Amino acid sequence: EAGVTQSPTHLIKTRGQQATLRCSPISGHTSVYWYQQALGLGLQFLLWYDEGEERNRGNFPPRFSGRQFPNYSSELNVNALELEDSALYLCASSARDSTEAFFGQGTRLTVV
Amino acid sequence: DQQVKQNSPSLSVQEGRISILNCDYTNSMFDYFLWYKKYPAEGPTFLISISSIKDKNEDGRFTVFLNKSAKHLSLHIVPSQPGDSAVYFCAASPYYSGGGADGLTFGKGTHLIIQP
């Protein structure tokens, strides 16, 4: 069974541009979570989608947004990129109301 | 303010010995604790968890101990093997297993190195 897959693996953008990151959850999982891991920090919760709806968001500005599609895959969009947005972005999926999340390999976003 | 702290950025242990990774938390609302393991270029993988009603949970070579009064948990790996070399993240949630992973607060991780 395929795990959580993320694309692209690496992404280089210029400050001010927009970045789009994609995630496909494990089959049967309805919840998708996005986390940011900046250098030297732990994983910071960004967004939670379930059944196509945004259920919760972490302490990040509105230029971090996303959506979940009917097949439960998800996109994370980061607008007006700043140098500080350079980080590893991890997507995780879980069955509904489960705390045990399964992570993808991440997308390394570099803003120059 | 860091609510979940892993004060050792790295730990080196000889193969066959016990590895002990520590984690402290400050939020008394945390009710469920998890350990994740991460290899380079891979996402974290769930390792073991413990709820606040227990003080110990064991799974093969991995045991997690929880001391609620001290707000401290530890992960013991016995015996340590070369494949255990990875970054280990401690995570805490206010949901007692019935909530979502949006509640997870992670520590910064401890890089465990198993020496042959």
GROMACS .gro file of C-alpha atoms in nm:
model
  228
    1GLU     CA    1   0.000   0.000   0.000
    2ALA     CA    2   0.135   0.341  -0.097
    3GLY     CA    3   0.222   0.581   0.182
    4VAL     CA    4   0.179   0.956   0.186
    5THR     CA    5   0.338   1.107  -0.123
    6GLN     CA    6   0.446   1.466  -0.168
    7SER     CA    7   0.559   1.660  -0.474
    8PRO     CA    8   0.786   1.814  -0.565
    9THR     CA    9   1.072   1.689  -0.351
   10HIS     CA   10   1.258   2.016  -0.386
   11LEU     CA   11   1.136   2.360  -0.489
   12ILE     CA   12   1.334   2.679  -0.537
   13LYS     CA   13   1.146   3.008  -0.558
   14THR     CA   14   1.229   3.375  -0.556
   15ARG     CA   15   1.111   3.605  -0.280
   16GLY     CA   16   0.764   3.739  -0.361
   17GLN     CA   17   0.665   3.442  -0.576
   18GLN     CA   18   0.403   3.179  -0.496
   19ALA     CA   19   0.475   2.815  -0.416
   20THR     CA   20   0.235   2.523  -0.452
   21LEU     CA   21   0.305   2.197  -0.273
   22ARG     CA   22   0.103   1.880  -0.324
   23CYS     CA   23   0.017   1.582  -0.107
   24SER     CA   24  -0.159   1.251  -0.164
   25PRO     CA   25  -0.275   1.080   0.157
   26ILE     CA   26  -0.283   0.711   0.233
   27SER     CA   27  -0.583   0.545   0.075
   28GLY     CA   28  -0.878   0.560   0.313
   29HIS     CA   29  -0.745   0.853   0.515
   30THR     CA   30  -0.967   1.158   0.509
   31SER     CA   31  -0.752   1.395   0.712
   32VAL     CA   32  -0.449   1.577   0.577
   33TYR     CA   33  -0.215   1.788   0.790
   34TRP     CA   34   0.057   2.026   0.685
   35TYR     CA   35   0.359   2.097   0.903
   36GLN     CA   36   0.656   2.327   0.859
   37GLN     CA   37   1.000   2.235   0.988
   38ALA     CA   38   1.231   2.531   0.970
   39LEU     CA   39   1.601   2.490   1.040
   40GLY     CA   40   1.664   2.427   1.409
   41LEU     CA   41   1.296   2.408   1.498
   42GLY     CA   42   1.052   2.128   1.562
   43LEU     CA   43   0.757   2.058   1.340
   44GLN     CA   44   0.509   2.347   1.350
   45PHE     CA   45   0.145   2.270   1.271
   46LEU     CA   46   0.019   2.467   0.971
   47LEU     CA   47  -0.318   2.340   0.849
   48TRP     CA   48  -0.563   2.053   0.889
   49TYR     CA   49  -0.811   1.948   0.621
   50ASP     CA   50  -1.078   1.686   0.657
   51GLU     CA   51  -1.353   1.596   0.413
   52GLY     CA   52  -1.263   1.894   0.197
   53GLU     CA   53  -1.290   2.150   0.475
   54GLU     CA   54  -1.025   2.343   0.664
   55ARG     CA   55  -1.070   2.228   1.024
   56ASN     CA   56  -0.790   2.410   1.200
   57ARG     CA   57  -0.488   2.622   1.128
   58GLY     CA   58  -0.174   2.698   1.322
   59ASN     CA   59  -0.021   3.032   1.402
   60PHE     CA   60   0.075   3.124   1.046
   61PRO     CA   61  -0.023   3.429   0.835
   62PRO     CA   62  -0.308   3.408   0.580
   63ARG     CA   63  -0.062   3.386   0.289
   64PHE     CA   64  -0.032   3.022   0.390
   65SER     CA   65  -0.342   2.854   0.252
   66GLY     CA   66  -0.451   2.537   0.091
   67ARG     CA   67  -0.732   2.312  -0.006
   68GLN     CA   68  -0.838   1.950  -0.009
   69PHE     CA   69  -0.983   1.789  -0.317
   70PRO     CA   70  -1.269   1.532  -0.338
   71ASN     CA   71  -1.011   1.251  -0.360
   72TYR     CA   72  -0.864   1.382  -0.029
   73SER     CA   73  -0.538   1.497  -0.187
   74SER     CA   74  -0.430   1.842  -0.081
   75GLU     CA   75  -0.241   2.149  -0.193
   76LEU     CA   76  -0.052   2.397   0.021
   77ASN     CA   77  -0.009   2.742  -0.128
   78VAL     CA   78   0.234   2.997   0.005
   79ASN     CA   79   0.193   3.344  -0.141
   80ALA     CA   80   0.433   3.638  -0.135
   81LEU     CA   81   0.722   3.413  -0.037
   82GLU     CA   82   0.968   3.540   0.220
   83LEU     CA   83   1.319   3.414   0.287
   84GLU     CA   84   1.199   3.282   0.626
   85ASP     CA   85   0.958   3.047   0.448
   86SER     CA   86   1.253   2.831   0.350
   87ALA     CA   87   1.187   2.503   0.528
   88LEU     CA   88   1.089   2.141   0.496
   89TYR     CA   89   0.712   2.114   0.451
   90LEU     CA   90   0.568   1.786   0.567
   91CYS     CA   91   0.228   1.648   0.487
   92ALA     CA   92   0.067   1.382   0.702
   93SER     CA   93  -0.255   1.189   0.680
   94SER     CA   94  -0.463   1.003   0.931
   95ALA     CA   95  -0.793   0.830   0.969
   96ARG     CA   96  -1.056   1.064   1.109
   97ASP     CA   97  -1.002   1.162   1.473
   98SER     CA   98  -0.682   0.963   1.500
   99THR     CA   99  -0.377   1.123   1.655
  100GLU     CA  100  -0.145   0.879   1.478
  101ALA     CA  101  -0.044   1.061   1.165
  102PHE     CA  102   0.161   0.912   0.883
  103PHE     CA  103   0.404   1.149   0.717
  104GLY     CA  104   0.528   1.194   0.364
  105GLN     CA  105   0.892   1.254   0.281
  106GLY     CA  106   0.846   1.630   0.263
  107THR     CA  107   0.906   1.911   0.017
  108ARG     CA  108   1.218   2.118   0.070
  109LEU     CA  109   1.126   2.477  -0.019
  110THR     CA  110   1.412   2.721  -0.068
  111VAL     CA  111   1.336   3.090  -0.112
  112VAL     CA  112   1.617   3.298  -0.259
  113ASP     CA  113   0.764   2.946   2.429
  114GLN     CA  114   0.853   2.584   2.366
  115GLN     CA  115   0.592   2.354   2.512
  116VAL     CA  116   0.777   2.034   2.424
  117LYS     CA  117   1.150   2.030   2.484
  118GLN     CA  118   1.414   1.783   2.382
  119ASN     CA  119   1.722   1.928   2.543
  120SER     CA  120   1.975   1.694   2.384
  121PRO     CA  121   2.026   1.777   2.016
  122SER     CA  122   2.233   1.461   1.977
  123LEU     CA  123   2.314   1.140   2.160
  124SER     CA  124   2.581   0.881   2.085
  125VAL     CA  125   2.538   0.524   2.213
  126GLN     CA  126   2.733   0.207   2.157
  127GLU     CA  127   2.562  -0.076   1.970
  128GLY     CA  128   2.400  -0.321   2.209
  129ARG     CA  129   2.368  -0.070   2.493
  130ILE     CA  130   2.058   0.115   2.607
  131SER     CA  131   1.959   0.444   2.441
  132ILE     CA  132   1.757   0.684   2.654
  133LEU     CA  133   1.598   0.984   2.487
  134ASN     CA  134   1.435   1.245   2.707
  135CYS     CA  135   1.150   1.487   2.656
  136ASP     CA  136   0.999   1.751   2.886
  137TYR     CA  137   0.674   1.939   2.842
  138THR     CA  138   0.518   2.239   3.007
  139ASN     CA  139   0.150   2.223   2.911
  140SER     CA  140  -0.050   2.029   3.169
  141MET     CA  141  -0.330   1.989   2.915
  142PHE     CA  142  -0.127   1.737   2.717
  143ASP     CA  143  -0.285   1.395   2.748
  144TYR     CA  144  -0.124   1.183   2.479
  145PHE     CA  145   0.240   1.152   2.385
  146LEU     CA  146   0.408   1.006   2.080
  147TRP     CA  147   0.756   0.937   1.954
  148TYR     CA  148   0.844   0.964   1.588
  149LYS     CA  149   1.162   0.850   1.415
  150LYS     CA  150   1.301   1.027   1.110
  151TYR     CA  151   1.567   0.914   0.867
  152PRO     CA  152   1.731   1.168   0.632
  153ALA     CA  153   1.522   1.247   0.324
  154GLU     CA  154   1.220   1.067   0.471
  155GLY     CA  155   0.920   1.185   0.667
  156PRO     CA  156   0.884   1.101   1.037
  157THR     CA  157   0.741   0.758   1.112
  158PHE     CA  158   0.533   0.679   1.416
  159LEU     CA  159   0.718   0.470   1.670
  160ILE     CA  160   0.530   0.440   1.997
  161SER     CA  161   0.277   0.633   2.204
  162ILE     CA  162   0.148   0.657   2.558
  163SER     CA  163  -0.162   0.808   2.711
  164SER     CA  164  -0.163   1.001   3.035
  165ILE     CA  165  -0.343   0.724   3.222
  166LYS     CA  166  -0.038   0.501   3.186
  167ASP     CA  167   0.318   0.538   3.305
  168LYS     CA  168   0.475   0.282   3.074
  169ASN     CA  169   0.417   0.138   2.730
  170GLU     CA  170   0.634  -0.127   2.572
  171ASP     CA  171   0.668  -0.242   2.212
  172GLY     CA  172   0.954  -0.481   2.143
  173ARG     CA  173   1.283  -0.302   2.199
  174PHE     CA  174   1.108   0.031   2.258
  175THR     CA  175   0.963   0.143   2.591
  176VAL     CA  176   0.820   0.483   2.671
  177PHE     CA  177   0.795   0.602   3.031
  178LEU     CA  178   0.575   0.890   3.141
  179ASN     CA  179   0.613   1.084   3.466
  180LYS     CA  180   0.316   1.322   3.471
  181SER     CA  181   0.409   1.494   3.794
  182ALA     CA  182   0.749   1.582   3.650
  183LYS     CA  183   0.605   1.648   3.302
  184HIS     CA  184   0.873   1.422   3.163
  185LEU     CA  185   0.881   1.127   2.929
  186SER     CA  186   1.159   0.912   2.801
  187LEU     CA  187   1.210   0.659   2.525
  188HIS     CA  188   1.429   0.359   2.599
  189ILE     CA  189   1.573   0.147   2.319
  190VAL     CA  190   1.723  -0.184   2.429
  191PRO     CA  191   1.942  -0.312   2.278
  192SER     CA  192   2.042  -0.031   2.042
  193GLN     CA  193   2.107  -0.131   1.683
  194PRO     CA  194   2.278   0.054   1.395
  195GLY     CA  195   1.943   0.096   1.220
  196ASP     CA  196   1.821   0.298   1.517
  197SER     CA  197   2.046   0.588   1.410
  198ALA     CA  198   1.796   0.861   1.324
  199VAL     CA  199   1.637   1.178   1.458
  200TYR     CA  200   1.372   1.111   1.721
  201PHE     CA  201   1.088   1.357   1.776
  202CYS     CA  202   0.877   1.370   2.087
  203ALA     CA  203   0.521   1.495   2.032
  204ALA     CA  204   0.235   1.576   2.267
  205SER     CA  205  -0.137   1.623   2.215
  206PRO     CA  206  -0.419   1.750   2.435
  207TYR     CA  207  -0.647   1.492   2.277
  208TYR     CA  208  -0.671   1.158   2.448
  209SER     CA  209  -0.642   0.954   2.131
  210GLY     CA  210  -0.976   1.078   2.011
  211GLY     CA  211  -0.869   1.398   1.852
  212GLY     CA  212  -0.676   1.486   1.543
  213ALA     CA  213  -0.308   1.527   1.470
  214ASP     CA  214  -0.363   1.902   1.444
  215GLY     CA  215  -0.313   1.908   1.819
  216LEU     CA  216   0.036   1.764   1.801
  217THR     CA  217   0.317   1.980   1.938
  218PHE     CA  218   0.662   1.854   1.847
  219GLY     CA  219   1.000   1.892   2.009
  220LYS     CA  220   1.306   1.987   1.804
  221GLY     CA  221   1.432   1.631   1.791
  222THR     CA  222   1.733   1.435   1.917
  223HIS     CA  223   1.979   1.288   1.670
  224LEU     CA  224   2.065   0.939   1.795
  225ILE     CA  225   2.390   0.792   1.666
  226ILE     CA  226   2.458   0.425   1.731
  227GLN     CA  227   2.830   0.351   1.729
  228PRO     CA  228   2.940   0.003   1.614
   0.00000   0.00000   0.00000
